[in-house]
PDB file of C-alpha atoms and ligand atoms in Angstrom:
ATOM      1  CA  MET A   1      96.554  64.000  68.443  1.00 94.00           C
ATOM      2  CA  ILE A   2      94.463  60.918  69.230  1.00 97.00           C
ATOM      3  CA  VAL A   3      90.767  61.020  70.179  1.00 98.00           C
ATOM      4  CA  THR A   4      89.108  57.776  71.304  1.00 98.00           C
ATOM      5  CA  ILE A   5      85.387  57.010  71.072  1.00 98.00           C
ATOM      6  CA  ASP A   6      84.390  53.741  72.726  1.00 98.00           C
ATOM      7  CA  GLY A   7      80.959  52.422  73.596  1.00 97.00           C
ATOM      8  CA  VAL A   8      78.389  49.660  73.423  1.00 96.00           C
ATOM      9  CA  ALA A   9      77.124  48.052  70.196  1.00 95.00           C
ATOM     10  CA  ALA A  10      75.249  50.397  67.846  1.00 95.00           C
ATOM     11  CA  SER A  11      75.660  53.382  70.157  1.00 97.00           C
ATOM     12  CA  GLY A  12      76.793  55.513  67.196  1.00 96.00           C
ATOM     13  CA  LYS A  13      80.569  55.106  67.532  1.00 97.00           C
ATOM     14  CA  SER A  14      81.472  54.915  63.853  1.00 96.00           C
ATOM     15  CA  SER A  15      79.038  57.637  62.711  1.00 96.00           C
ATOM     16  CA  VAL A  16      80.194  59.961  65.487  1.00 98.00           C
ATOM     17  CA  ALA A  17      83.888  59.168  64.943  1.00 97.00           C
ATOM     18  CA  SER A  18      83.431  59.884  61.242  1.00 97.00           C
ATOM     19  CA  GLY A  19      81.773  63.248  61.917  1.00 97.00           C
ATOM     20  CA  VAL A  20      84.331  64.293  64.528  1.00 97.00           C
ATOM     21  CA  ALA A  21      87.216  63.239  62.283  1.00 96.00           C
ATOM     22  CA  ARG A  22      85.753  65.177  59.364  1.00 95.00           C
ATOM     23  CA  ALA A  23      85.401  68.302  61.536  1.00 96.00           C
ATOM     24  CA  LEU A  24      89.022  67.951  62.674  1.00 95.00           C
ATOM     25  CA  GLY A  25      90.292  67.081  59.176  1.00 94.00           C
ATOM     26  CA  VAL A  26      91.869  63.784  60.312  1.00 95.00           C
ATOM     27  CA  PRO A  27      91.161  60.089  59.496  1.00 95.00           C
ATOM     28  CA  PHE A  28      89.061  57.859  61.727  1.00 96.00           C
ATOM     29  CA  VAL A  29      89.779  54.250  62.591  1.00 97.00           C
ATOM     30  CA  SER A  30      87.054  51.610  63.116  1.00 98.00           C
ATOM     31  CA  SER A  31      88.777  48.908  65.159  1.00 98.00           C
ATOM     32  CA  GLY A  32      85.700  46.657  65.204  1.00 98.00           C
ATOM     33  CA  LEU A  33      86.079  46.063  61.472  1.00 98.00           C
ATOM     34  CA  LEU A  34      89.282  44.089  62.079  1.00 98.00           C
ATOM     35  CA  TYR A  35      87.500  41.832  64.591  1.00 98.00           C
ATOM     36  CA  ARG A  36      84.643  41.462  62.111  1.00 98.00           C
ATOM     37  CA  ALA A  37      87.036  40.647  59.240  1.00 98.00           C
ATOM     38  CA  ALA A  38      88.876  38.048  61.356  1.00 98.00           C
ATOM     39  CA  THR A  39      85.480  36.482  62.122  1.00 98.00           C
ATOM     40  CA  LEU A  40      84.473  36.436  58.453  1.00 98.00           C
ATOM     41  CA  LEU A  41      87.735  34.731  57.469  1.00 98.00           C
ATOM     42  CA  ALA A  42      87.283  32.110  60.186  1.00 98.00           C
ATOM     43  CA  LEU A  43      83.685  31.421  59.117  1.00 98.00           C
ATOM     44  CA  GLU A  44      84.642  31.178  55.440  1.00 97.00           C
ATOM     45  CA  ALA A  45      87.490  28.776  56.265  1.00 97.00           C
ATOM     46  CA  GLY A  46      85.269  26.665  58.517  1.00 97.00           C
ATOM     47  CA  LEU A  47      87.528  27.271  61.533  1.00 97.00           C
ATOM     48  CA  SER A  48      86.374  27.100  65.135  1.00 95.00           C
ATOM     49  CA  LEU A  49      85.808  30.622  66.491  1.00 96.00           C
ATOM     50  CA  GLU A  50      87.359  29.537  69.769  1.00 93.00           C
ATOM     51  CA  GLY A  51      90.581  27.995  68.462  1.00 90.00           C
ATOM     52  CA  ALA A  52      93.143  30.775  68.787  1.00 92.00           C
ATOM     53  CA  PRO A  53      96.224  29.019  67.306  1.00 94.00           C
ATOM     54  CA  ALA A  54      94.514  27.916  64.068  1.00 95.00           C
ATOM     55  CA  LEU A  55      92.756  31.246  63.691  1.00 96.00           C
ATOM     56  CA  LEU A  56      95.939  33.237  64.223  1.00 96.00           C
ATOM     57  CA  ALA A  57      97.856  31.074  61.732  1.00 96.00           C
ATOM     58  CA  HIS A  58      95.057  31.684  59.215  1.00 96.00           C
ATOM     59  CA  LEU A  59      95.220  35.469  59.813  1.00 96.00           C
ATOM     60  CA  GLU A  60      98.974  35.470  59.387  1.00 95.00           C
ATOM     61  CA  ALA A  61      98.680  33.528  56.123  1.00 96.00           C
ATOM     62  CA  ASN A  62      95.884  35.847  54.885  1.00 96.00           C
ATOM     63  CA  PRO A  63      96.892  39.375  55.928  1.00 94.00           C
ATOM     64  CA  LEU A  64      94.058  41.869  56.337  1.00 96.00           C
ATOM     65  CA  ARG A  65      94.544  45.576  55.807  1.00 95.00           C
ATOM     66  CA  LEU A  66      92.405  48.284  57.439  1.00 96.00           C
ATOM     67  CA  GLU A  67      92.160  51.373  55.251  1.00 95.00           C
ATOM     68  CA  PRO A  68      91.101  54.307  57.470  1.00 93.00           C
ATOM     69  CA  LEU A  69      89.429  56.388  54.757  1.00 86.00           C
ATOM     70  CA  ALA A  70      87.729  59.594  55.877  1.00 80.00           C
ATOM     71  CA  GLY A  71      84.428  58.646  54.200  1.00 82.00           C
ATOM     72  CA  GLY A  72      84.286  55.185  55.824  1.00 89.00           C
ATOM     73  CA  ASN A  73      86.867  52.546  56.699  1.00 95.00           C
ATOM     74  CA  ARG A  74      87.435  49.574  54.403  1.00 97.00           C
ATOM     75  CA  VAL A  75      89.082  46.200  55.041  1.00 98.00           C
ATOM     76  CA  TRP A  76      91.026  44.413  52.325  1.00 98.00           C
ATOM     77  CA  LEU A  77      92.196  40.837  51.936  1.00 97.00           C
ATOM     78  CA  GLY A  78      94.723  41.294  49.143  1.00 94.00           C
ATOM     79  CA  GLY A  79      92.638  42.747  46.294  1.00 96.00           C
ATOM     80  CA  ARG A  80      89.291  41.661  47.797  1.00 97.00           C
ATOM     81  CA  ASP A  81      87.289  44.357  49.597  1.00 98.00           C
ATOM     82  CA  LEU A  82      85.576  42.578  52.528  1.00 98.00           C
ATOM     83  CA  THR A  83      83.822  45.652  53.929  1.00 98.00           C
ATOM     84  CA  ASP A  84      80.315  45.036  52.622  1.00 96.00           C
ATOM     85  CA  ASP A  85      80.290  41.497  54.087  1.00 97.00           C
ATOM     86  CA  LEU A  86      81.254  42.526  57.622  1.00 98.00           C
ATOM     87  CA  HIS A  87      77.863  43.560  59.029  1.00 93.00           C
ATOM     88  CA  SER A  88      75.877  40.364  58.475  1.00 92.00           C
ATOM     89  CA  SER A  89      73.986  38.683  61.330  1.00 89.00           C
ATOM     90  CA  ARG A  90      76.361  35.713  60.979  1.00 95.00           C
ATOM     91  CA  VAL A  91      79.408  37.902  61.656  1.00 97.00           C
ATOM     92  CA  ASP A  92      77.527  39.740  64.453  1.00 93.00           C
ATOM     93  CA  ALA A  93      76.776  36.403  66.138  1.00 93.00           C
ATOM     94  CA  GLY A  94      80.381  35.158  65.972  1.00 96.00           C
ATOM     95  CA  VAL A  95      82.472  38.268  66.492  1.00 97.00           C
ATOM     96  CA  SER A  96      82.386  38.359  70.311  1.00 96.00           C
ATOM     97  CA  ALA A  97      83.899  34.853  70.516  1.00 96.00           C
ATOM     98  CA  VAL A  98      86.750  35.866  68.205  1.00 97.00           C
ATOM     99  CA  ALA A  99      87.269  39.217  69.984  1.00 97.00           C
ATOM    100  CA  ARG A 100      87.649  37.386  73.296  1.00 95.00           C
ATOM    101  CA  LEU A 101      90.814  35.554  72.133  1.00 96.00           C
ATOM    102  CA  PRO A 102      93.901  37.324  73.570  1.00 95.00           C
ATOM    103  CA  PRO A 103      96.153  36.521  70.550  1.00 95.00           C
ATOM    104  CA  VAL A 104      93.542  38.010  68.195  1.00 96.00           C
ATOM    105  CA  ARG A 105      93.344  41.143  70.362  1.00 97.00           C
ATOM    106  CA  GLU A 106      97.143  41.462  70.257  1.00 96.00           C
ATOM    107  CA  TRP A 107      97.080  40.996  66.470  1.00 95.00           C
ATOM    108  CA  VAL A 108      94.465  43.783  66.074  1.00 96.00           C
ATOM    109  CA  ASN A 109      96.180  46.112  68.537  1.00 97.00           C
ATOM    110  CA  ALA A 110      99.575  45.737  66.856  1.00 95.00           C
ATOM    111  CA  GLN A 111      98.027  46.912  63.568  1.00 94.00           C
ATOM    112  CA  LEU A 112      96.271  49.848  65.219  1.00 96.00           C
ATOM    113  CA  ARG A 113      99.399  51.027  67.014  1.00 95.00           C
ATOM    114  CA  LEU A 114     101.217  51.288  63.670  1.00 94.00           C
ATOM    115  CA  LEU A 115      98.777  53.926  62.377  1.00 94.00           C
ATOM    116  CA  PRO A 116     100.241  57.400  62.088  1.00 93.00           C
ATOM    117  CA  ASP A 117      98.835  59.991  64.503  1.00 94.00           C
ATOM    118  CA  PRO A 118      96.544  62.088  64.231  1.00 95.00           C
ATOM    119  CA  PHE A 119      93.252  60.149  64.099  1.00 96.00           C
ATOM    120  CA  VAL A 120      89.977  59.427  65.862  1.00 97.00           C
ATOM    121  CA  ALA A 121      89.759  55.742  66.914  1.00 98.00           C
ATOM    122  CA  GLU A 122      86.510  53.987  67.809  1.00 98.00           C
ATOM    123  CA  GLY A 123      85.799  50.600  69.358  1.00 98.00           C
ATOM    124  CA  ARG A 124      85.591  49.129  72.854  1.00 98.00           C
ATOM    125  CA  ASP A 125      89.062  49.485  74.389  1.00 98.00           C
ATOM    126  CA  MET A 126      90.627  52.339  72.416  1.00 98.00           C
ATOM    127  CA  GLY A 127      90.835  54.612  75.467  1.00 98.00           C
ATOM    128  CA  THR A 128      91.731  51.891  77.959  1.00 98.00           C
ATOM    129  CA  ASN A 129      94.050  49.357  76.402  1.00 97.00           C
ATOM    130  CA  VAL A 130      95.182  50.523  72.976  1.00 98.00           C
ATOM    131  CA  PHE A 131      95.649  54.300  73.282  1.00 98.00           C
ATOM    132  CA  PRO A 132      95.670  55.010  77.041  1.00 98.00           C
ATOM    133  CA  HIS A 133      97.691  58.182  76.311  1.00 97.00           C
ATOM    134  CA  ALA A 134      94.941  59.615  73.998  1.00 98.00           C
ATOM    135  CA  ASP A 135      94.410  63.381  74.151  1.00 97.00           C
ATOM    136  CA  ALA A 136      90.639  63.032  74.696  1.00 98.00           C
ATOM    137  CA  LYS A 137      88.394  60.034  75.439  1.00 98.00           C
ATOM    138  CA  PHE A 138      84.655  59.542  75.047  1.00 98.00           C
ATOM    139  CA  TYR A 139      82.292  56.648  75.774  1.00 98.00           C
ATOM    140  CA  LEU A 140      78.890  56.414  74.061  1.00 98.00           C
ATOM    141  CA  THR A 141      75.840  54.668  75.463  1.00 98.00           C
ATOM    142  CA  ALA A 142      72.146  54.550  74.526  1.00 98.00           C
ATOM    143  CA  SER A 143      69.256  52.395  75.677  1.00 98.00           C
ATOM    144  CA  PRO A 144      69.014  48.969  73.985  1.00 97.00           C
ATOM    145  CA  ARG A 145      65.667  49.893  72.415  1.00 97.00           C
ATOM    146  CA  VAL A 146      66.984  53.122  70.868  1.00 97.00           C
ATOM    147  CA  ARG A 147      70.041  51.297  69.503  1.00 97.00           C
ATOM    148  CA  ALA A 148      67.859  48.525  68.058  1.00 97.00           C
ATOM    149  CA  GLU A 149      65.576  51.086  66.413  1.00 96.00           C
ATOM    150  CA  ARG A 150      68.576  52.757  64.791  1.00 95.00           C
ATOM    151  CA  ARG A 151      69.952  49.436  63.526  1.00 93.00           C
ATOM    152  CA  ALA A 152      66.501  48.405  62.226  1.00 93.00           C
ATOM    153  CA  ARG A 153      66.693  51.321  59.801  1.00 90.00           C
ATOM    154  CA  GLU A 154      69.775  49.664  58.251  1.00 86.00           C
ATOM    155  CA  ARG A 155      68.685  45.994  58.264  1.00 80.00           C
ATOM    156  CA  LEU A 156      65.648  43.916  57.375  1.00 80.00           C
ATOM    157  CA  GLU A 157      65.073  42.553  60.877  1.00 84.00           C
ATOM    158  CA  ASP A 158      62.530  43.478  63.513  1.00 92.00           C
ATOM    159  CA  VAL A 159      63.396  45.666  66.483  1.00 96.00           C
ATOM    160  CA  PRO A 160      62.904  43.065  69.274  1.00 96.00           C
ATOM    161  CA  ALA A 161      65.196  40.550  67.503  1.00 94.00           C
ATOM    162  CA  ILE A 162      67.900  43.181  66.960  1.00 94.00           C
ATOM    163  CA  GLU A 163      67.549  44.396  70.558  1.00 96.00           C
ATOM    164  CA  ALA A 164      67.951  40.856  71.954  1.00 96.00           C
ATOM    165  CA  ALA A 165      71.070  40.297  69.816  1.00 93.00           C
ATOM    166  CA  LEU A 166      72.571  43.652  70.888  1.00 95.00           C
ATOM    167  CA  VAL A 167      71.996  42.939  74.587  1.00 96.00           C
ATOM    168  CA  GLU A 168      73.576  39.494  74.209  1.00 95.00           C
ATOM    169  CA  ARG A 169      76.596  40.961  72.381  1.00 93.00           C
ATOM    170  CA  ASP A 170      76.999  43.670  75.080  1.00 95.00           C
ATOM    171  CA  ARG A 171      77.056  40.876  77.660  1.00 95.00           C
ATOM    172  CA  ARG A 172      79.697  38.889  75.775  1.00 94.00           C
ATOM    173  CA  ASP A 173      81.808  41.999  75.089  1.00 93.00           C
ATOM    174  CA  ALA A 174      81.587  43.358  78.644  1.00 94.00           C
ATOM    175  CA  GLY A 175      85.085  42.146  79.558  1.00 92.00           C
ATOM    176  CA  GLN A 176      86.738  44.516  77.090  1.00 91.00           C
ATOM    177  CA  SER A 177      84.161  47.312  77.070  1.00 91.00           C
ATOM    178  CA  ALA A 178      84.587  49.211  80.341  1.00 95.00           C
ATOM    179  CA  PRO A 179      84.886  52.989  79.930  1.00 97.00           C
ATOM    180  CA  ALA A 180      88.292  54.508  80.647  1.00 98.00           C
ATOM    181  CA  PRO A 181      88.246  56.273  84.037  1.00 97.00           C
ATOM    182  CA  ASP A 182      89.094  59.529  82.246  1.00 97.00           C
ATOM    183  CA  ALA A 183      86.483  59.118  79.448  1.00 98.00           C
ATOM    184  CA  ARG A 184      83.569  61.524  79.131  1.00 98.00           C
ATOM    185  CA  ILE A 185      80.373  59.414  79.018  1.00 98.00           C
ATOM    186  CA  ILE A 186      77.650  60.575  76.613  1.00 98.00           C
ATOM    187  CA  ASP A 187      74.166  59.004  76.647  1.00 97.00           C
ATOM    188  CA  THR A 188      73.073  59.447  73.027  1.00 97.00           C
ATOM    189  CA  SER A 189      69.506  58.101  73.502  1.00 97.00           C
ATOM    190  CA  ALA A 190      67.856  61.499  73.212  1.00 97.00           C
ATOM    191  CA  LEU A 191      70.435  63.183  70.978  1.00 97.00           C
ATOM    192  CA  SER A 192      70.663  63.512  67.210  1.00 97.00           C
ATOM    193  CA  LEU A 193      73.839  62.399  65.462  1.00 97.00           C
ATOM    194  CA  GLU A 194      74.814  66.039  64.975  1.00 98.00           C
ATOM    195  CA  GLY A 195      74.108  66.641  68.671  1.00 98.00           C
ATOM    196  CA  VAL A 196      76.532  63.887  69.717  1.00 98.00           C
ATOM    197  CA  ILE A 197      79.225  65.076  67.296  1.00 98.00           C
ATOM    198  CA  GLY A 198      78.797  68.594  68.696  1.00 98.00           C
ATOM    199  CA  ALA A 199      79.087  67.306  72.281  1.00 98.00           C
ATOM    200  CA  VAL A 200      82.344  65.498  71.449  1.00 98.00           C
ATOM    201  CA  LEU A 201      83.803  68.520  69.658  1.00 98.00           C
ATOM    202  CA  ALA A 202      82.809  70.733  72.603  1.00 97.00           C
ATOM    203  CA  GLY A 203      84.557  68.319  74.975  1.00 96.00           C
ATOM    204  CA  LEU A 204      87.928  68.406  73.217  1.00 96.00           C
ATOM    205  CA  PRO A 205      90.795  70.175  74.910  1.00 92.00           C
ATOM    206  CA  ALA A 206      91.473  73.607  73.387  1.00 83.00           C
ATOM    207  CA  ARG A 207      94.737  72.556  71.746  1.00 64.00           C
ATOM    208  CA  THR A 208      92.965  69.645  69.970  1.00 65.00           C
ATOM    209  CA  ALA A 209      89.777  71.344  68.679  1.00 57.00           C
TER     210      ALA A 209
HETATM  211  N1  ADP B 301      72.591  60.089  68.010  1.00 61.09           N
HETATM  212  C1  ADP B 301      72.039  59.443  67.000  1.00 61.09           C
HETATM  213  N2  ADP B 301      70.808  59.726  66.631  1.00 61.09           N
HETATM  214  C2  ADP B 301      70.226  59.050  65.626  1.00 61.09           C
HETATM  215  N3  ADP B 301      70.805  58.069  64.901  1.00 61.09           N
HETATM  216  C3  ADP B 301      72.050  57.755  65.214  1.00 61.09           C
HETATM  217  C4  ADP B 301      72.733  58.420  66.268  1.00 61.09           C
HETATM  218  N4  ADP B 301      73.956  57.884  66.360  1.00 61.09           N
HETATM  219  C5  ADP B 301      74.010  56.920  65.410  1.00 61.09           C
HETATM  220  N5  ADP B 301      72.873  56.857  64.721  1.00 61.09           N
HETATM  221  C6  ADP B 301      72.563  55.899  63.643  1.00 61.09           C
HETATM  222  O1  ADP B 301      72.543  54.632  64.276  1.00 61.09           O
HETATM  223  C7  ADP B 301      73.120  53.647  63.429  1.00 61.09           C
HETATM  224  C8  ADP B 301      74.242  52.919  64.170  1.00 61.09           C
HETATM  225  O2  ADP B 301      75.336  53.805  64.319  1.00 61.09           O
HETATM  226  P1  ADP B 301      76.833  53.335  64.138  1.00 61.09           P
HETATM  227  O3  ADP B 301      77.642  54.572  63.990  1.00 61.09           O
HETATM  228  O4  ADP B 301      76.929  52.291  63.082  1.00 61.09           O
HETATM  229  O5  ADP B 301      77.100  52.681  65.570  1.00 61.09           O
HETATM  230  P2  ADP B 301      78.290  51.776  66.091  1.00 61.09           P
HETATM  231  O6  ADP B 301      79.522  52.150  65.336  1.00 61.09           O
HETATM  232  O7  ADP B 301      78.378  52.100  67.558  1.00 61.09           O
HETATM  233  O8  ADP B 301      77.842  50.371  65.837  1.00 61.09           O
HETATM  234  C9  ADP B 301      73.571  54.378  62.164  1.00 61.09           C
HETATM  235  O9  ADP B 301      72.559  54.218  61.192  1.00 61.09           O
HETATM  236  C10 ADP B 301      73.650  55.819  62.602  1.00 61.09           C
HETATM  237  O10 ADP B 301      73.409  56.723  61.552  1.00 61.09           O
HETATM  238  N1  YYY B 302      88.136  47.657  70.068  1.00 61.09           N
HETATM  239  C1  YYY B 302      87.220  46.706  69.863  1.00 61.09           C
HETATM  240  C2  YYY B 302      86.283  46.843  68.816  1.00 61.09           C
HETATM  241  C3  YYY B 302      85.355  45.845  68.628  1.00 61.09           C
HETATM  242  N2  YYY B 302      85.392  44.744  69.426  1.00 61.09           N
HETATM  243  C4  YYY B 302      84.487  43.613  69.182  1.00 61.09           C
HETATM  244  C5  YYY B 302      83.223  43.684  69.991  1.00 61.09           C
HETATM  245  C6  YYY B 302      82.095  43.823  68.999  1.00 61.09           C
HETATM  246  O1  YYY B 302      81.052  42.903  69.264  1.00 61.09           O
HETATM  247  C7  YYY B 302      82.719  43.518  67.646  1.00 61.09           C
HETATM  248  C8  YYY B 302      82.287  44.425  66.502  1.00 61.09           C
HETATM  249  O2  YYY B 302      82.493  45.768  66.887  1.00 61.09           O
HETATM  250  P1  YYY B 302      81.906  46.988  66.052  1.00 61.09           P
HETATM  251  O3  YYY B 302      82.331  48.220  66.768  1.00 61.09           O
HETATM  252  O4  YYY B 302      82.250  46.833  64.623  1.00 61.09           O
HETATM  253  O5  YYY B 302      80.356  46.775  66.018  1.00 61.09           O
HETATM  254  P2  YYY B 302      79.133  47.297  66.861  1.00 61.09           P
HETATM  255  O6  YYY B 302      79.239  48.737  67.059  1.00 61.09           O
HETATM  256  O7  YYY B 302      79.238  46.576  68.155  1.00 61.09           O
HETATM  257  O8  YYY B 302      77.979  46.854  66.074  1.00 61.09           O
HETATM  258  O9  YYY B 302      84.135  43.581  67.805  1.00 61.09           O
HETATM  259  C9  YYY B 302      86.290  44.635  70.455  1.00 61.09           C
HETATM  260  O10 YYY B 302      86.273  43.645  71.189  1.00 61.09           O
HETATM  261  N3  YYY B 302      87.204  45.626  70.657  1.00 61.09           N
END
């Protein structure tokens, strides 16, 4: 059983995927962490974020591993846990350029497709490109201001600056962020986290829930 939860930046994908996965007793998979980790490695190595061949060679020489733990996904580079470094403004600003590179997308998708079913996968193209055969698909949205206010509770930046960065990232990610035609779209602006998790669980086919 595969459930996909896609959506725009800071719409609640990872929190909702975590809650749904916990309710179902399955792991969840945060695909964005692999794009973030690839970006961090490129920045640390001083590579251009637009140079696919050099970046891919660097990723192949420095294999990353996504650990889909129920309490929160982690990304490892050998014995180094990168997870806590993946949500910086520097990675946020660079990740869309890296995620636009087709060889990087293939590299991420190949890792995701190796994961053993069942799981809940969240990202941008889980229901369209990576797991088109998923049993249930959801797409989360929320107004830019609400998303920025939520992020501001996690970071020491002001709401207008976060909102501007989110809108810019949505624009850059638009090419790979369209909802699947068969996804259920949930506007989370006026919902609590528990409310969104409940809406997803209520939308699962009977054999899945
Ligand atoms: N419906 C909601 N109501 C209130 N806060 C939420 C809701 N959904 C998510 N959040 C909070 O917003 C922040 C961003 O959510 P997150 O799951 O990291 O989003 P994404 O994975 O889409 O970037 C988190 O602090 C999360 O707890
Ligand atoms: N399946 C995915 C997941 C993420 N991405 C890209 C687009 C996003 O800007 C970055 C980071 O995604 P992530 O879901 O971790 O972060 P946000 O929710 O957008 O804050 O990676 C993607 O292109 N495809």
